[in-house]
XYZ file of C-alpha atoms in Angstrom:
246
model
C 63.620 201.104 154.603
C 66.766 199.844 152.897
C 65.729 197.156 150.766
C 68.464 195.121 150.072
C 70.280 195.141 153.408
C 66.482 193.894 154.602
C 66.617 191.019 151.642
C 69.908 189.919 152.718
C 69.173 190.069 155.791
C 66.172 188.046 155.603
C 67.461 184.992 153.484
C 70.417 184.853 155.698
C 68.529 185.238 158.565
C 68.707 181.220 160.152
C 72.560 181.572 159.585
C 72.987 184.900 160.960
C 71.075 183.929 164.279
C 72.566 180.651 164.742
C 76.328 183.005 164.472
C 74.883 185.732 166.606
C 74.066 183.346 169.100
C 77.152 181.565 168.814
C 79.531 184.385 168.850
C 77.623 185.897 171.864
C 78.472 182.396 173.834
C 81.857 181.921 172.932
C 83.159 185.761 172.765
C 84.526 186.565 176.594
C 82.694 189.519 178.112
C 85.281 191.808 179.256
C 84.384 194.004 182.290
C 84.385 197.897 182.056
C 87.246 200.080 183.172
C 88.087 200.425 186.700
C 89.118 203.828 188.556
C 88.533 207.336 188.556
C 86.877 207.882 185.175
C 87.865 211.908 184.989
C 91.931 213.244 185.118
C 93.911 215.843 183.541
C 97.102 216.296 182.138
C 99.239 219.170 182.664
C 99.064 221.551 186.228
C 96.685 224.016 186.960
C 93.553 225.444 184.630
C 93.138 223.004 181.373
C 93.296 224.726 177.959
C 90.389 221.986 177.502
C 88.548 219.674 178.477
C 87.109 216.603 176.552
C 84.181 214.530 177.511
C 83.982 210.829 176.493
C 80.190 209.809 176.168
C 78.512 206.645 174.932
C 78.854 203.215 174.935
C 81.674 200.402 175.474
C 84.492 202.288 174.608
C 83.625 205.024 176.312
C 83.365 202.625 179.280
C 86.404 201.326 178.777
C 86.001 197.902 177.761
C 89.405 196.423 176.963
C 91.356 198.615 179.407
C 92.246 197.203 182.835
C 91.401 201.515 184.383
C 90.059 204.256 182.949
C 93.623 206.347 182.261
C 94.399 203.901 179.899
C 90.891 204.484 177.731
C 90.080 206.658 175.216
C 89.283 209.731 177.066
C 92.516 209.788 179.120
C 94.823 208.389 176.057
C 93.031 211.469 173.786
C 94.206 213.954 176.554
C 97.338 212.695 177.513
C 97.830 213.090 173.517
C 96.772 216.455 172.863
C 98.666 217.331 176.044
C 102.048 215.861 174.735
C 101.448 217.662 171.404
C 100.582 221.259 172.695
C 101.872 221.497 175.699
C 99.012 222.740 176.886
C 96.657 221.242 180.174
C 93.900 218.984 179.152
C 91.103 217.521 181.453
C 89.560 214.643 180.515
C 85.971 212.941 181.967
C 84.773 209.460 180.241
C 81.020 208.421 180.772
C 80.320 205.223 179.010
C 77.576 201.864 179.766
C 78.506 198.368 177.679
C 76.253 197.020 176.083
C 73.982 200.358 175.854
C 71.999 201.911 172.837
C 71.793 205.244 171.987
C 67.742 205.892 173.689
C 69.082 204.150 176.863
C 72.215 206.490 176.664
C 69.591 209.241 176.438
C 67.782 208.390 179.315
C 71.022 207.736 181.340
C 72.316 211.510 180.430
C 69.018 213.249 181.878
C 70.109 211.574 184.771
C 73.793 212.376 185.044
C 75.113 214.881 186.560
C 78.090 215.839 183.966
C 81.230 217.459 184.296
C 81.977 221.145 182.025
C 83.544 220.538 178.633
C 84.729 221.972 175.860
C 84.643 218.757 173.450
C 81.919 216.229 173.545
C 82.487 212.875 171.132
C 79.743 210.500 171.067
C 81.365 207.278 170.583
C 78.794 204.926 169.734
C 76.305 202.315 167.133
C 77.640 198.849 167.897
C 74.965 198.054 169.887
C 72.301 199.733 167.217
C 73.849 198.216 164.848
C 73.697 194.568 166.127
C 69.960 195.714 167.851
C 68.812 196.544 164.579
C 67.717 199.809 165.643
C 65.828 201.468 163.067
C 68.015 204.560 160.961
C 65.037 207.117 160.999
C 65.005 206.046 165.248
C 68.692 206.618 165.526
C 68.531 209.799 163.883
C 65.671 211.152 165.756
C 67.843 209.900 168.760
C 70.633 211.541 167.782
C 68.699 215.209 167.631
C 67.502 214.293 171.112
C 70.862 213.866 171.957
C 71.899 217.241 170.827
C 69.090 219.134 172.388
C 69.880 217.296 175.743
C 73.244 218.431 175.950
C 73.099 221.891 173.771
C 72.142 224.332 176.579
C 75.331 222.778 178.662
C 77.676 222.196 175.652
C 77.291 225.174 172.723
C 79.909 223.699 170.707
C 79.135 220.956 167.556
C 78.789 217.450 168.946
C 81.630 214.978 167.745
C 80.587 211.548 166.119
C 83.238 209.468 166.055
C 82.189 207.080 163.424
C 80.098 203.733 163.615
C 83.303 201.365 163.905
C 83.708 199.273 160.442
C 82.079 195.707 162.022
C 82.709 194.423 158.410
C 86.944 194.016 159.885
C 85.889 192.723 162.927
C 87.736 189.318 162.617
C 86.293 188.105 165.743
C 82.650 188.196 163.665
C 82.474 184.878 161.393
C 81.110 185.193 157.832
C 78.662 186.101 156.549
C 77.327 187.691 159.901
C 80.251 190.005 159.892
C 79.716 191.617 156.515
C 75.930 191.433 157.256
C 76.943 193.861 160.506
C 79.610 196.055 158.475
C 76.549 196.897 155.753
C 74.517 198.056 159.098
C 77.200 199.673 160.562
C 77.745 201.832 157.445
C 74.235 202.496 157.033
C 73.772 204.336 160.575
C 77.659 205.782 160.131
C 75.496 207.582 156.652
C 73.319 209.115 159.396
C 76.028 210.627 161.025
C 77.570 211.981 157.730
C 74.423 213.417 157.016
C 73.843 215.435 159.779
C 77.361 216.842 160.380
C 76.774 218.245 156.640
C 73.473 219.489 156.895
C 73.970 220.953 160.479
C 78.010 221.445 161.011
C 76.430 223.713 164.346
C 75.403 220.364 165.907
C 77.288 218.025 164.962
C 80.997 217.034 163.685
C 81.925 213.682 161.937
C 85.444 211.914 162.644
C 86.511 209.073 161.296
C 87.192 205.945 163.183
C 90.798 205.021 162.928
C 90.753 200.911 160.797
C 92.497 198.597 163.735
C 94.088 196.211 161.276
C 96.978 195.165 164.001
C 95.238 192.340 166.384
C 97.989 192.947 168.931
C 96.173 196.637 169.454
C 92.631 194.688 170.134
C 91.888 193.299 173.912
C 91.550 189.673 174.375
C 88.302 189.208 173.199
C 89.621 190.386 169.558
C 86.300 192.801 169.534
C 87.151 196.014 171.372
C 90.706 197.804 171.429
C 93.490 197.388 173.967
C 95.344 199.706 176.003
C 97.327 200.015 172.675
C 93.982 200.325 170.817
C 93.182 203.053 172.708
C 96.295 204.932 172.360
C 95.990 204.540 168.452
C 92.807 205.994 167.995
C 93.776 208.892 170.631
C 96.904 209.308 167.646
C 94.373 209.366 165.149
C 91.617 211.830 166.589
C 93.980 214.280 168.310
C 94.850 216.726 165.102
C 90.936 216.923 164.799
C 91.290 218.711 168.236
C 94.627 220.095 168.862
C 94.808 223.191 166.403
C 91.809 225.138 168.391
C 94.030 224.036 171.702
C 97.089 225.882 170.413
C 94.818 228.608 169.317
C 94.036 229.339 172.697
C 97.577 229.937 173.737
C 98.353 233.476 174.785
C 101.368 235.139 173.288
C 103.278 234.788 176.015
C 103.129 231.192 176.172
């Protein structure tokens, strides 16, 4: 238990759920992505292909289709830097935590990949969910999809709630302490097992004309920025892969 994240916690606790509750009613819920939620970029065999998995922006949230999340934005980057083709897939549920993700993957039947980033712990983070849970979750995660993808599982990092401007005070800080406590978790295990798992860093949106309406989740520009951000953590194995005569 983290003591003084609990302590705050608790004496703030009749403001904080008077602003959850508040925020919840007045923040628009913006639907998921529409469209085909798998494309590539570039003709004929991919050099790779990335898989999108978790929850609301994996789903798109903030996008009006799916080419125009991160998934498709990612690829459509890594394609314009290497030249080389680049599939994409995106499977994402709003609103989900990480044991219902779980559950939903058994279930799934999902595509071949080279690349898998997790892109998730809003929804822990405002649900509270326990850090020795998520972690535990996390290594069920990994064994779930190990056997189909070998390679270290990305973790794109918890996103810093503490700038979310659309959050009042003090609930916002309250959720940036929480965030960074399960974004530790992450940290942890991409040091202590680099096989499994692979931490990158969540690009800071400090422009509000790259969020989406509801000044929570990123826009179409959003999207694009973050692709910008993530792509040289992928793109030098791409250009590895290209034969001498290319």
């Amino acid at each position: 238990m983290h003591l003084p994240f609990w302590l705050t916690t608790a004496v703030l606790f009749p403001v904080l759920l008077y602003q959850g509750k508040r925020t919840r009613q007045t923040t628009p819920r913006l639907p998921e992505a529409s469209g085909s939620p798998f494309g590539q970029y570039g003709e004929g065999e991919p050099a790779r292909r990335i898989l999108v998995i978790g929850e609301s922006t994996a789903a798109g949230v903030g996008a009006q289709t799916h080419d125009q999340g991160l998934a498709s934005q990612l690829a459509r980057e890594l394609h314009e830097g290497t030249g080389q083709t680049i599939a994409w897939h995106t499977f994402g549920v709003n609103g989900i935590r990480l044991d219902a993700l779980n559950r939903a993957l058994e279930q799934t039947d999902l595509p071949e990949a080279d690349v898998v980033i997790l892109s998730m712990g809003v929804n822990d983070t405002t649900g509270f969910t326990p850090r020795k849970r998520f972690r535990q979750q996390l290594l069920e995660l990994r064994e779930l999809l190990e056997a189909r993808y070998p390679a270290p599982l990305m973790l794109l990092s918890v996103p810093p709630m503490h700038l979310f401007t659309a959050l009042p005070t003090p609930l916002r800080y309250v959720m940036g302490w929480r965030a960074r406590l399960l974004d530790n978790i992450y940290r942890q295990l991409a040091s202590e097992a680099p096989q499994h798992f692979r931490y990158a860093r969540y690009p800071v949106i400090e422009d509000t004309g790259l969020l989406a309406s509801d000044g929570y989740h990123p826009g179409i520009k959003g999207y694009r920025y973050i692709a910008e951000a993530l792509a040289p953590e992928l793109s030098p194995g791409i250009r590895a892969d290209a034969s001498p005569e290319e």
